[in-house]
PDB file of C-alpha atoms in Angstrom:
ATOM      1  CA  MET A   1      20.265  25.957 -10.485  1.00  0.00           C
ATOM      2  CA  GLU A   2      18.548  28.829  -8.612  1.00  0.00           C
ATOM      3  CA  LEU A   3      14.800  29.826  -9.411  1.00  0.00           C
ATOM      4  CA  LEU A   4      13.292  32.456  -7.960  1.00  0.00           C
ATOM      5  CA  LEU A   5       9.739  33.428  -8.162  1.00  0.00           C
ATOM      6  CA  GLY A   6       8.710  36.156 -10.019  1.00  0.00           C
ATOM      7  CA  SER A   7      11.823  35.891 -12.561  1.00  0.00           C
ATOM      8  CA  HIS A   8      11.242  36.664 -16.031  1.00  0.00           C
ATOM      9  CA  VAL A   9      10.713  33.724 -18.280  1.00  0.00           C
ATOM     10  CA  ARG A  10      11.758  33.712 -21.844  1.00  0.00           C
ATOM     11  CA  GLU A  11      10.842  31.424 -24.744  1.00  0.00           C
ATOM     12  CA  HIS A  12      12.109  31.727 -28.646  1.00  0.00           C
ATOM     13  CA  GLY A  13      13.793  34.821 -27.375  1.00  0.00           C
ATOM     14  CA  SER A  14      10.730  36.737 -26.173  1.00  0.00           C
ATOM     15  CA  ARG A  15       9.381  37.184 -22.520  1.00  0.00           C
ATOM     16  CA  VAL A  16       6.376  34.873 -21.842  1.00  0.00           C
ATOM     17  CA  GLY A  17       5.737  35.765 -18.324  1.00  0.00           C
ATOM     18  CA  ARG A  18       6.994  35.325 -14.820  1.00  0.00           C
ATOM     19  CA  LEU A  19       7.862  32.194 -12.597  1.00  0.00           C
ATOM     20  CA  ALA A  20       4.946  31.604 -10.613  1.00  0.00           C
ATOM     21  CA  GLY A  21       5.389  28.021  -8.979  1.00  0.00           C
ATOM     22  CA  PHE A  22       6.582  24.660  -9.334  1.00  0.00           C
ATOM     23  CA  GLU A  23       5.425  21.117  -9.058  1.00  0.00           C
ATOM     24  CA  LEU A  24       7.060  18.887  -6.593  1.00  0.00           C
ATOM     25  CA  GLU A  25       7.275  15.051  -5.763  1.00  0.00           C
ATOM     26  CA  PRO A  26       7.318  15.207  -1.929  1.00  0.00           C
ATOM     27  CA  ALA A  27       7.799  11.388  -1.752  1.00  0.00           C
ATOM     28  CA  ASN A  28      11.159  11.780  -3.168  1.00  0.00           C
ATOM     29  CA  ARG A  29      11.471  15.866  -3.339  1.00  0.00           C
ATOM     30  CA  SER A  30      12.086  16.035  -7.164  1.00  0.00           C
ATOM     31  CA  VAL A  31      10.653  19.108  -9.440  1.00  0.00           C
ATOM     32  CA  ARG A  32       8.525  18.102 -11.966  1.00  0.00           C
ATOM     33  CA  ARG A  33       7.220  21.220 -13.732  1.00  0.00           C
ATOM     34  CA  ILE A  34       7.834  24.957 -13.377  1.00  0.00           C
ATOM     35  CA  ILE A  35       4.477  27.209 -13.691  1.00  0.00           C
ATOM     36  CA  PHE A  36       4.736  30.595 -15.283  1.00  0.00           C
ATOM     37  CA  SER A  37       2.308  33.235 -16.118  1.00  0.00           C
ATOM     38  CA  PRO A  38       2.043  36.583 -17.523  1.00  0.00           C
ATOM     39  CA  ASP A  39       1.330  38.468 -14.783  1.00  0.00           C
ATOM     40  CA  GLY A  40       3.448  35.978 -12.191  1.00  0.00           C
ATOM     41  CA  ASP A  41       0.277  34.581 -10.472  1.00  0.00           C
ATOM     42  CA  LEU A  42      -1.273  31.304 -10.406  1.00  0.00           C
ATOM     43  CA  GLY A  43      -4.650  31.067 -12.323  1.00  0.00           C
ATOM     44  CA  PRO A  44      -6.282  30.055 -15.504  1.00  0.00           C
ATOM     45  CA  GLN A  45      -3.571  31.800 -17.568  1.00  0.00           C
ATOM     46  CA  ALA A  46      -0.607  29.731 -16.017  1.00  0.00           C
ATOM     47  CA  ALA A  47       1.467  27.608 -18.287  1.00  0.00           C
ATOM     48  CA  THR A  48       3.780  24.616 -17.205  1.00  0.00           C
ATOM     49  CA  ARG A  49       6.845  23.243 -18.710  1.00  0.00           C
ATOM     50  CA  PRO A  50       8.831  20.091 -17.308  1.00  0.00           C
ATOM     51  CA  LEU A  51      12.076  21.112 -15.537  1.00  0.00           C
ATOM     52  CA  VAL A  52      14.520  19.510 -18.324  1.00  0.00           C
ATOM     53  CA  ALA A  53      13.186  22.720 -20.778  1.00  0.00           C
ATOM     54  CA  VAL A  54      14.851  25.011 -18.921  1.00  0.00           C
ATOM     55  CA  SER A  55      18.245  25.629 -20.548  1.00  0.00           C
ATOM     56  CA  LEU A  56      19.748  28.488 -18.957  1.00  0.00           C
ATOM     57  CA  VAL A  57      19.290  30.704 -16.158  1.00  0.00           C
ATOM     58  CA  HIS A  58      21.036  34.413 -16.219  1.00  0.00           C
ATOM     59  CA  ASP A  59      22.830  35.946 -13.888  1.00  0.00           C
ATOM     60  CA  ASN A  60      19.952  38.312 -13.202  1.00  0.00           C
ATOM     61  CA  GLY A  61      17.519  35.297 -12.305  1.00  0.00           C
ATOM     62  CA  GLU A  62      16.056  35.255 -16.093  1.00  0.00           C
ATOM     63  CA  ILE A  63      15.229  32.175 -17.418  1.00  0.00           C
ATOM     64  CA  GLU A  64      15.496  30.962 -20.986  1.00  0.00           C
ATOM     65  CA  LEU A  65      13.615  27.781 -22.167  1.00  0.00           C
ATOM     66  CA  ARG A  66      14.498  25.634 -24.826  1.00  0.00           C
ATOM     67  CA  PRO A  67      11.950  25.632 -27.756  1.00  0.00           C
ATOM     68  CA  ASN A  68      10.504  22.270 -29.105  1.00  0.00           C
ATOM     69  CA  VAL A  69      11.880  20.065 -26.243  1.00  0.00           C
ATOM     70  CA  GLU A  70      11.184  16.241 -26.921  1.00  0.00           C
ATOM     71  CA  VAL A  71      10.422  15.134 -23.559  1.00  0.00           C
ATOM     72  CA  ALA A  72       8.873  11.412 -22.625  1.00  0.00           C
ATOM     73  CA  PRO A  73       5.795  12.005 -20.685  1.00  0.00           C
ATOM     74  CA  LEU A  74       6.345  12.265 -16.927  1.00  0.00           C
ATOM     75  CA  PRO A  75       5.420   9.135 -14.803  1.00  0.00           C
ATOM     76  CA  ALA A  76       2.389   9.063 -12.794  1.00  0.00           C
ATOM     77  CA  VAL A  77       3.169   9.877  -9.245  1.00  0.00           C
ATOM     78  CA  PRO A  78       0.458   9.064  -6.359  1.00  0.00           C
ATOM     79  CA  ASP A  79       0.988  12.992  -5.029  1.00  0.00           C
ATOM     80  CA  VAL A  80       2.252  16.207  -6.232  1.00  0.00           C
ATOM     81  CA  VAL A  81       2.421  19.357  -4.398  1.00  0.00           C
ATOM     82  CA  LEU A  82       2.312  22.975  -5.746  1.00  0.00           C
ATOM     83  CA  LEU A  83       4.879  25.195  -4.373  1.00  0.00           C
ATOM     84  CA  SER A  84       4.135  29.156  -4.878  1.00  0.00           C
ATOM     85  CA  ARG A  85       4.493  32.534  -3.189  1.00  0.00           C
ATOM     86  CA  ALA A  86       1.485  31.575  -1.132  1.00  0.00           C
ATOM     87  CA  THR A  87       3.338  28.494   0.303  1.00  0.00           C
ATOM     88  CA  ARG A  88       4.212  29.399   4.189  1.00  0.00           C
ATOM     89  CA  VAL A  89       7.571  28.217   5.180  1.00  0.00           C
ATOM     90  CA  ARG A  90       7.867  26.937   8.925  1.00  0.00           C
ATOM     91  CA  ARG A  91      11.026  25.612  11.070  1.00  0.00           C
ATOM     92  CA  ASP A  92      10.604  24.598  14.673  1.00  0.00           C
ATOM     93  CA  GLY A  93       6.822  25.112  14.961  1.00  0.00           C
ATOM     94  CA  ARG A  94       7.504  28.878  13.889  1.00  0.00           C
ATOM     95  CA  GLN A  95       6.936  30.794  10.439  1.00  0.00           C
ATOM     96  CA  VAL A  96       9.828  31.552   8.721  1.00  0.00           C
ATOM     97  CA  GLY A  97       8.200  33.358   5.959  1.00  0.00           C
ATOM     98  CA  ARG A  98       6.726  32.770   2.413  1.00  0.00           C
ATOM     99  CA  LEU A  99       8.582  30.793  -0.029  1.00  0.00           C
ATOM    100  CA  THR A 100      10.856  33.014  -2.504  1.00  0.00           C
ATOM    101  CA  GLY A 101      12.167  30.442  -4.761  1.00  0.00           C
ATOM    102  CA  ILE A 102      14.196  26.974  -4.597  1.00  0.00           C
ATOM    103  CA  GLU A 103      17.546  25.771  -5.705  1.00  0.00           C
ATOM    104  CA  VAL A 104      17.378  22.246  -8.034  1.00  0.00           C
ATOM    105  CA  ASP A 105      20.064  19.695  -8.969  1.00  0.00           C
ATOM    106  CA  VAL A 106      19.870  19.466 -12.991  1.00  0.00           C
ATOM    107  CA  ALA A 107      20.805  16.173 -13.144  1.00  0.00           C
ATOM    108  CA  ASP A 108      18.142  14.576 -11.068  1.00  0.00           C
ATOM    109  CA  ARG A 109      15.582  16.984 -10.594  1.00  0.00           C
ATOM    110  CA  ALA A 110      16.073  17.060  -6.866  1.00  0.00           C
ATOM    111  CA  LEU A 111      15.524  19.572  -4.596  1.00  0.00           C
ATOM    112  CA  VAL A 112      18.617  21.216  -3.245  1.00  0.00           C
ATOM    113  CA  SER A 113      17.266  23.918  -0.750  1.00  0.00           C
ATOM    114  CA  VAL A 114      14.133  26.494  -0.560  1.00  0.00           C
ATOM    115  CA  HIS A 115      14.588  30.117   0.205  1.00  0.00           C
ATOM    116  CA  ALA A 116      11.923  31.947   2.331  1.00  0.00           C
ATOM    117  CA  ARG A 117      11.549  35.551   3.475  1.00  0.00           C
ATOM    118  CA  ALA A 118       8.871  36.908   6.253  1.00  0.00           C
ATOM    119  CA  HIS A 119       8.710  40.339   4.130  1.00  0.00           C
ATOM    120  CA  ARG A 120      10.185  42.300   1.616  1.00  0.00           C
ATOM    121  CA  TRP A 121      12.608  44.229   3.772  1.00  0.00           C
ATOM    122  CA  SER A 122      13.762  40.820   5.673  1.00  0.00           C
ATOM    123  CA  ARG A 123      16.733  38.497   5.068  1.00  0.00           C
ATOM    124  CA  ARG A 124      16.169  35.573   3.075  1.00  0.00           C
ATOM    125  CA  SER A 125      16.346  32.415   4.895  1.00  0.00           C
ATOM    126  CA  THR A 126      17.261  28.875   3.325  1.00  0.00           C
ATOM    127  CA  LEU A 127      16.808  25.417   4.263  1.00  0.00           C
ATOM    128  CA  ALA A 128      18.251  22.411   3.057  1.00  0.00           C
ATOM    129  CA  ALA A 129      15.840  20.130   1.385  1.00  0.00           C
ATOM    130  CA  ALA A 130      17.050  16.829   3.681  1.00  0.00           C
ATOM    131  CA  ASP A 131      15.192  18.568   6.353  1.00  0.00           C
ATOM    132  CA  LEU A 132      12.459  19.457   4.532  1.00  0.00           C
ATOM    133  CA  ASP A 133       8.768  17.819   4.925  1.00  0.00           C
ATOM    134  CA  CYS A 134       6.693  18.714   2.045  1.00  0.00           C
ATOM    135  CA  SER A 135       3.790  16.410   2.565  1.00  0.00           C
ATOM    136  CA  THR A 136       1.508  19.305   3.883  1.00  0.00           C
ATOM    137  CA  PRO A 137       0.088  21.136   1.040  1.00  0.00           C
ATOM    138  CA  GLY A 138       0.560  25.057   1.281  1.00  0.00           C
ATOM    139  CA  GLU A 139       3.210  24.273   3.840  1.00  0.00           C
ATOM    140  CA  VAL A 140       6.895  23.315   4.010  1.00  0.00           C
ATOM    141  CA  ARG A 141       8.361  22.484   7.121  1.00  0.00           C
ATOM    142  CA  ALA A 142      11.798  21.944   8.681  1.00  0.00           C
ATOM    143  CA  ARG A 143      12.042  18.710  10.524  1.00  0.00           C
ATOM    144  CA  ASP A 144      13.123  19.031  14.237  1.00  0.00           C
ATOM    145  CA  ALA A 145      16.536  18.535  15.027  1.00  0.00           C
ATOM    146  CA  GLY A 146      15.243  15.629  17.315  1.00  0.00           C
ATOM    147  CA  GLY A 147      17.294  16.910  20.465  1.00  0.00           C
ATOM    148  CA  THR A 148      15.386  16.898  23.597  1.00  0.00           C
ATOM    149  CA  ARG A 149      15.683  19.713  26.610  1.00  0.00           C
ATOM    150  CA  ALA A 150      15.917  18.946  29.934  1.00  0.00           C
ATOM    151  CA  ALA A 151      13.273  20.653  32.314  1.00  0.00           C
TER     152      ALA A 151
END
């Protein structure tokens, strides 16, 4: 399931806001909650829903939430990272751009990949989650391949 920041979020058939971010457990790279707000920005007006509340993502990116989802409380974890438009994405020590969205495996809430873009007119870069280090708040780093260069 592909979730793009800024996508419309619907609940009970009406729009409740735009997707503003995600809560991620960096230890196992699983997405806990989605964050949305009327203007698509983080702030006091933002609301969260567990990922299992997402029932459908339309072709145009619009997200449908299930009403009244009975979900067991999420277990406590030592660390949660917030991913939003302000999150920088880096590869090989260089900034690729800012986060524009993620792809999630619905079955186990696992992060599959992240999408980034340097600016509005640039192409979108996709990085596989297996190569990512999300331990630094505000930044997602693609791990180096581990190769060496001879001088």
